[in-house]
Tab-separated table of C-alpha atoms in Angstrom:
chain	number	residue	atom	x	y	z
A	1	UNK	CA	-28.508	4.956	14.336
A	2	UNK	CA	-25.164	6.226	13.031
A	3	UNK	CA	-24.116	5.589	9.467
A	4	UNK	CA	-20.544	5.661	8.328
A	5	UNK	CA	-20.020	8.477	5.851
A	6	UNK	CA	-19.229	7.404	2.333
A	7	UNK	CA	-15.503	7.846	1.667
A	8	UNK	CA	-14.753	10.659	-0.737
A	9	UNK	CA	-12.677	10.288	-3.846
A	10	UNK	CA	-9.081	11.479	-3.658
A	11	UNK	CA	-6.781	12.903	-6.327
A	12	UNK	CA	-3.012	12.901	-6.669
A	13	UNK	CA	-0.792	15.191	-8.734
A	14	UNK	CA	2.865	14.548	-9.529
A	15	UNK	CA	4.670	17.487	-11.141
A	16	UNK	CA	7.774	15.995	-12.714
A	17	UNK	CA	10.488	17.634	-14.788
A	18	UNK	CA	9.253	16.284	-18.112
A	19	UNK	CA	5.687	15.157	-17.415
A	20	UNK	CA	2.809	15.665	-15.030
A	21	UNK	CA	0.839	12.683	-13.786
A	22	UNK	CA	-2.641	12.773	-12.250
A	23	UNK	CA	-4.980	10.175	-10.833
A	24	UNK	CA	-8.200	9.848	-8.937
A	25	UNK	CA	-9.055	6.994	-6.585
A	26	UNK	CA	-12.251	5.976	-4.803
A	27	UNK	CA	-12.750	3.844	-1.697
A	28	UNK	CA	-9.604	4.982	0.093
A	29	UNK	CA	-8.082	3.997	2.406
A	30	UNK	CA	-9.745	0.574	2.919
A	31	UNK	CA	-10.289	-0.537	-0.690
A	32	UNK	CA	-8.754	1.989	-3.053
A	33	UNK	CA	-9.861	1.667	-6.652
A	34	UNK	CA	-8.438	3.585	-9.607
A	35	UNK	CA	-11.003	5.878	-11.230
A	36	UNK	CA	-8.710	7.587	-13.741
A	37	UNK	CA	-5.026	8.065	-14.489
A	38	UNK	CA	-3.121	10.082	-17.072
A	39	UNK	CA	0.241	11.511	-18.078
A	40	UNK	CA	0.907	14.730	-20.006
A	41	UNK	CA	4.164	16.121	-21.351
A	42	UNK	CA	5.106	19.591	-20.118
A	43	UNK	CA	5.921	21.844	-23.081
A	44	UNK	CA	8.361	24.008	-21.093
A	45	UNK	CA	9.509	24.416	-17.504
A	46	UNK	CA	7.596	27.697	-17.086
A	47	UNK	CA	4.917	27.932	-14.397
A	48	UNK	CA	2.293	28.845	-17.042
A	49	UNK	CA	3.105	25.748	-19.091
A	50	UNK	CA	2.790	23.458	-16.040
A	51	UNK	CA	-0.524	25.060	-14.978
A	52	UNK	CA	-1.944	24.676	-18.502
A	53	UNK	CA	-0.881	21.012	-18.604
A	54	UNK	CA	-2.559	20.320	-15.232
A	55	UNK	CA	-5.793	22.014	-16.350
A	56	UNK	CA	-5.823	20.133	-19.656
A	57	UNK	CA	-5.079	16.741	-18.072
A	58	UNK	CA	-7.648	17.168	-15.259
A	59	UNK	CA	-10.302	18.015	-17.884
A	60	UNK	CA	-9.346	15.006	-20.027
A	61	UNK	CA	-9.551	12.726	-16.979
A	62	UNK	CA	-12.751	14.410	-15.700
A	63	UNK	CA	-11.253	14.712	-12.191
A	64	UNK	CA	-14.238	15.226	-9.852
A	65	UNK	CA	-12.509	16.463	-6.669
A	66	UNK	CA	-10.755	19.719	-5.850
A	67	UNK	CA	-8.503	18.495	-3.003
A	68	UNK	CA	-5.128	17.195	-4.178
A	69	UNK	CA	-2.199	15.330	-2.706
A	70	UNK	CA	1.168	16.433	-4.082
A	71	UNK	CA	4.737	15.366	-3.339
A	72	UNK	CA	8.244	16.781	-3.487
A	73	UNK	CA	11.790	15.640	-4.184
A	74	UNK	CA	15.138	17.041	-5.259
A	75	UNK	CA	17.755	19.262	-3.616
A	76	UNK	CA	15.269	21.267	-1.511
A	77	UNK	CA	14.118	18.106	0.322
A	78	UNK	CA	16.190	16.388	3.022
A	79	UNK	CA	15.253	13.054	4.620
A	80	UNK	CA	17.171	11.575	7.542
A	81	UNK	CA	16.684	8.401	9.560
A	82	UNK	CA	17.731	9.030	13.166
A	83	UNK	CA	17.623	7.234	16.534
A	84	UNK	CA	16.562	8.953	19.744
A	85	UNK	CA	15.922	7.861	23.341
A	86	UNK	CA	12.333	7.169	24.399
A	87	UNK	CA	10.475	10.299	25.534
A	88	UNK	CA	6.998	11.804	25.698
A	89	UNK	CA	5.357	13.217	22.572
A	90	UNK	CA	5.798	16.763	23.880
A	91	UNK	CA	9.510	16.224	24.621
A	92	UNK	CA	9.941	14.646	21.216
A	93	UNK	CA	8.411	17.642	19.419
A	94	UNK	CA	10.906	19.952	21.121
A	95	UNK	CA	13.867	17.648	20.562
A	96	UNK	CA	13.023	17.138	16.880
A	97	UNK	CA	13.577	20.821	16.074
A	98	UNK	CA	17.079	20.588	17.508
A	99	UNK	CA	17.798	17.323	15.628
A	100	UNK	CA	16.442	18.802	12.390
A	101	UNK	CA	18.690	21.836	12.763
A	102	UNK	CA	21.711	19.512	13.137
A	103	UNK	CA	20.707	17.318	10.181
A	104	UNK	CA	19.846	19.775	7.406
A	105	UNK	CA	22.005	22.083	5.277
A	106	UNK	CA	19.377	24.877	5.313
A	107	UNK	CA	18.341	27.536	7.818
A	108	UNK	CA	15.642	25.922	9.969
A	109	UNK	CA	13.587	29.145	9.844
A	110	UNK	CA	13.285	28.741	6.055
A	111	UNK	CA	12.041	25.144	6.300
A	112	UNK	CA	8.934	23.130	6.932
A	113	UNK	CA	9.686	19.855	8.700
A	114	UNK	CA	7.874	16.827	10.053
A	115	UNK	CA	8.730	13.461	11.583
A	116	UNK	CA	7.348	9.959	11.983
A	117	UNK	CA	8.271	7.347	14.604
A	118	UNK	CA	8.802	4.194	12.511
A	119	UNK	CA	9.309	1.875	15.446
A	120	UNK	CA	10.929	1.185	18.786
A	121	UNK	CA	13.848	-1.123	19.581
A	122	UNK	CA	13.723	-1.937	23.298
A	123	UNK	CA	17.216	-3.497	23.211
A	124	UNK	CA	18.909	-0.153	22.585
A	125	UNK	CA	19.288	3.075	24.554
A	126	UNK	CA	18.514	5.178	21.460
A	127	UNK	CA	15.478	3.078	20.712
A	128	UNK	CA	13.109	5.350	18.757
A	129	UNK	CA	13.621	4.937	15.001
A	130	UNK	CA	12.553	8.250	13.511
A	131	UNK	CA	12.049	9.369	9.942
A	132	UNK	CA	12.723	13.096	9.605
A	133	UNK	CA	11.784	15.181	6.533
A	134	UNK	CA	12.562	18.841	5.918
A	135	UNK	CA	11.927	20.984	2.854
A	136	UNK	CA	12.623	24.591	1.955
A	137	UNK	CA	9.395	26.517	2.454
A	138	UNK	CA	9.675	28.372	-0.855
A	139	UNK	CA	9.708	25.020	-2.739
A	140	UNK	CA	6.506	23.955	-0.966
A	141	UNK	CA	4.790	27.274	-1.639
A	142	UNK	CA	5.790	27.205	-5.321
A	143	UNK	CA	4.140	23.771	-5.789
A	144	UNK	CA	1.023	24.833	-3.844
A	145	UNK	CA	0.725	27.997	-5.973
A	146	UNK	CA	0.851	25.952	-9.203
A	147	UNK	CA	-1.863	23.559	-7.967
A	148	UNK	CA	-4.077	26.440	-6.767
A	149	UNK	CA	-3.725	28.367	-10.030
A	150	UNK	CA	-4.780	25.207	-11.853
A	151	UNK	CA	-7.990	25.269	-9.768
A	152	UNK	CA	-7.184	22.842	-6.911
A	153	UNK	CA	-6.566	22.891	-3.147
A	154	UNK	CA	-3.553	21.082	-1.696
A	155	UNK	CA	-4.601	18.721	1.061
A	156	UNK	CA	-1.481	16.587	1.603
A	157	UNK	CA	2.196	17.258	0.867
A	158	UNK	CA	4.209	14.058	0.643
A	159	UNK	CA	7.792	13.215	-0.289
A	160	UNK	CA	8.281	11.262	-3.541
A	161	UNK	CA	10.409	8.617	-1.787
A	162	UNK	CA	7.728	8.011	0.863
A	163	UNK	CA	4.990	7.756	-1.778
A	164	UNK	CA	7.039	5.147	-3.683
A	165	UNK	CA	7.688	3.237	-0.440
A	166	UNK	CA	4.015	3.209	0.559
A	167	UNK	CA	2.967	2.046	-2.908
A	168	UNK	CA	5.563	-0.735	-2.765
A	169	UNK	CA	4.698	-1.918	0.768
A	170	UNK	CA	0.972	-1.851	-0.009
A	171	UNK	CA	1.419	-3.991	-3.119
A	172	UNK	CA	4.068	-6.345	-1.741
A	173	UNK	CA	2.648	-6.821	1.749
A	174	UNK	CA	3.802	-10.451	1.810
A	175	UNK	CA	7.428	-9.439	1.117
A	176	UNK	CA	9.944	-11.338	3.251
A	177	UNK	CA	10.732	-8.662	5.836
A	178	UNK	CA	14.229	-9.967	6.631
A	179	UNK	CA	15.395	-8.821	3.198
A	180	UNK	CA	17.104	-5.518	2.507
A	181	UNK	CA	15.342	-3.972	-0.476
A	182	UNK	CA	16.251	-1.000	-2.654
A	183	UNK	CA	13.546	0.976	-4.448
A	184	UNK	CA	14.642	3.157	-7.371
A	185	UNK	CA	12.151	5.593	-8.854
A	186	UNK	CA	13.860	6.888	-11.997
A	187	UNK	CA	12.598	10.212	-13.324
A	188	UNK	CA	13.898	12.632	-15.926
A	189	UNK	CA	15.985	14.807	-13.584
A	190	UNK	CA	16.169	12.821	-10.315
A	191	UNK	CA	16.223	9.256	-9.104
A	192	UNK	CA	14.618	8.612	-5.716
A	193	UNK	CA	16.532	5.893	-3.868
A	194	UNK	CA	15.065	4.214	-0.773
A	195	UNK	CA	16.576	1.282	1.139
A	196	UNK	CA	14.233	-0.743	3.358
A	197	UNK	CA	15.448	-2.957	6.222
A	198	UNK	CA	12.790	-5.184	7.724
A	199	UNK	CA	10.070	-3.171	5.983
A	200	UNK	CA	11.250	0.128	7.556
A	201	UNK	CA	12.977	2.988	5.743
A	202	UNK	CA	16.696	2.883	6.568
A	203	UNK	CA	18.133	5.247	3.939
A	204	UNK	CA	16.748	7.846	1.508
A	205	UNK	CA	18.572	9.865	-1.127
A	206	UNK	CA	17.523	11.811	-4.211
A	207	UNK	CA	20.220	11.323	-6.835
A	208	UNK	CA	20.663	14.260	-9.211
A	209	UNK	CA	20.864	11.864	-12.163
A	210	UNK	CA	17.765	10.999	-14.120
A	211	UNK	CA	17.280	9.704	-17.614
A	212	UNK	CA	16.647	12.807	-19.698
A	213	UNK	CA	18.986	11.263	-22.257
A	214	UNK	CA	17.204	7.910	-22.405
A	215	UNK	CA	13.582	8.526	-23.500
A	216	UNK	CA	11.626	5.266	-23.394
A	217	UNK	CA	10.143	5.769	-26.867
A	218	UNK	CA	13.658	5.763	-28.359
A	219	UNK	CA	14.842	2.865	-26.229
A	220	UNK	CA	15.993	0.772	-29.200
A	221	UNK	CA	18.345	3.456	-30.482
A	222	UNK	CA	20.025	4.759	-27.349
A	223	UNK	CA	23.433	6.273	-28.061
A	224	UNK	CA	26.628	6.897	-26.136
A	225	UNK	CA	25.133	9.881	-24.237
A	226	UNK	CA	22.429	7.623	-22.828
A	227	UNK	CA	24.970	4.939	-21.937
A	228	UNK	CA	27.147	7.419	-20.025
A	229	UNK	CA	24.062	8.637	-18.111
A	230	UNK	CA	23.254	5.043	-17.195
A	231	UNK	CA	26.851	4.402	-16.066
A	232	UNK	CA	26.779	7.594	-13.977
A	233	UNK	CA	23.454	6.577	-12.376
A	234	UNK	CA	24.691	3.054	-11.589
A	235	UNK	CA	27.888	4.489	-10.052
A	236	UNK	CA	25.917	6.847	-7.792
A	237	UNK	CA	23.653	3.994	-6.684
A	238	UNK	CA	26.693	1.826	-5.973
A	239	UNK	CA	28.143	4.540	-3.701
A	240	UNK	CA	24.835	4.825	-1.803
A	241	UNK	CA	24.604	1.044	-1.379
A	242	UNK	CA	28.199	1.029	-0.065
A	243	UNK	CA	27.453	3.803	2.420
A	244	UNK	CA	24.339	1.993	3.681
A	245	UNK	CA	26.235	-1.296	4.039
A	246	UNK	CA	29.009	0.412	6.043
A	247	UNK	CA	26.421	1.988	8.373
A	248	UNK	CA	24.139	-1.030	8.849
A	249	UNK	CA	26.276	-4.055	7.969
A	250	UNK	CA	23.566	-5.156	5.505
A	251	UNK	CA	23.975	-5.490	1.755
A	252	UNK	CA	21.039	-4.959	-0.630
A	253	UNK	CA	19.267	-8.239	-1.513
A	254	UNK	CA	16.810	-7.041	-4.168
A	255	UNK	CA	16.246	-3.977	-6.363
A	256	UNK	CA	12.869	-2.788	-7.678
A	257	UNK	CA	12.727	-0.050	-10.301
A	258	UNK	CA	9.856	2.274	-11.198
A	259	UNK	CA	9.290	5.671	-12.788
A	260	UNK	CA	9.498	6.966	-16.343
A	261	UNK	CA	13.060	5.726	-16.799
A	262	UNK	CA	12.372	2.167	-15.632
A	263	UNK	CA	11.502	0.876	-19.118
A	264	UNK	CA	14.600	2.272	-20.829
A	265	UNK	CA	16.781	-0.007	-22.938
A	266	UNK	CA	19.578	-1.741	-21.070
A	267	UNK	CA	18.301	-0.715	-17.649
A	268	UNK	CA	17.652	-4.151	-16.136
A	269	UNK	CA	20.819	-5.619	-17.718
A	270	UNK	CA	22.926	-2.747	-16.309
A	271	UNK	CA	21.595	-3.326	-12.780
A	272	UNK	CA	21.887	-7.127	-13.031
A	273	UNK	CA	25.505	-6.941	-14.217
A	274	UNK	CA	26.572	-4.355	-11.625
A	275	UNK	CA	24.771	-5.685	-8.573
A	276	UNK	CA	24.503	-9.377	-9.336
């Protein structure tokens, strides 16, 4: 008689600009349950400082596994949503390299890339809806090196925007799929922006504006520097929404915000006033 093997715990590591975040979950993927979660400030941007913070946080949280999932964002990561005609898996693998080369601003030989077929629209000639992700290899290796020097093995490399999307879709499974939804994950240095149409990713951009100037613990006393950062962020988001609407003919119906900057003073009011 065969017995199903007990699912192993999994750990995730997010190396941000200001903080690292770690968690461990059990029961994945069927019934994930949070075992531990923690955040630690990084004292400086040096590799040594980040490694020390990871070691200290994993000890505090008593992380029991050595395999980690990590994710990437920022200028070294490019995500494109493209349409291609229906073809075999083998043909698609060959065609994707060519499409990636056309879509990214880097030398393809210096990149790692992957793709995912989100769906198929039988009414169109270019009916495969494909999510394409490319990242500079040196950025990947730098993150892997940090995790390994902190005593872990990297099992999965994700993209921050995809991780945010999966978390959202898993927790809002009953979401009305006809809506166009924007997800904003606001960090210290970058804001990950994802637009979903019918539950599928339609647009992804990492905005080089975060909220370094608006620390949550000083939310009540934010000054003019923080306000100008917020204005700049809102303006960049507005441009992205406009671009998406021109391409798809669909305006954004709802905005969800997450990340370290989500609780900053004036954030929800700024978005409500600007986007209605």
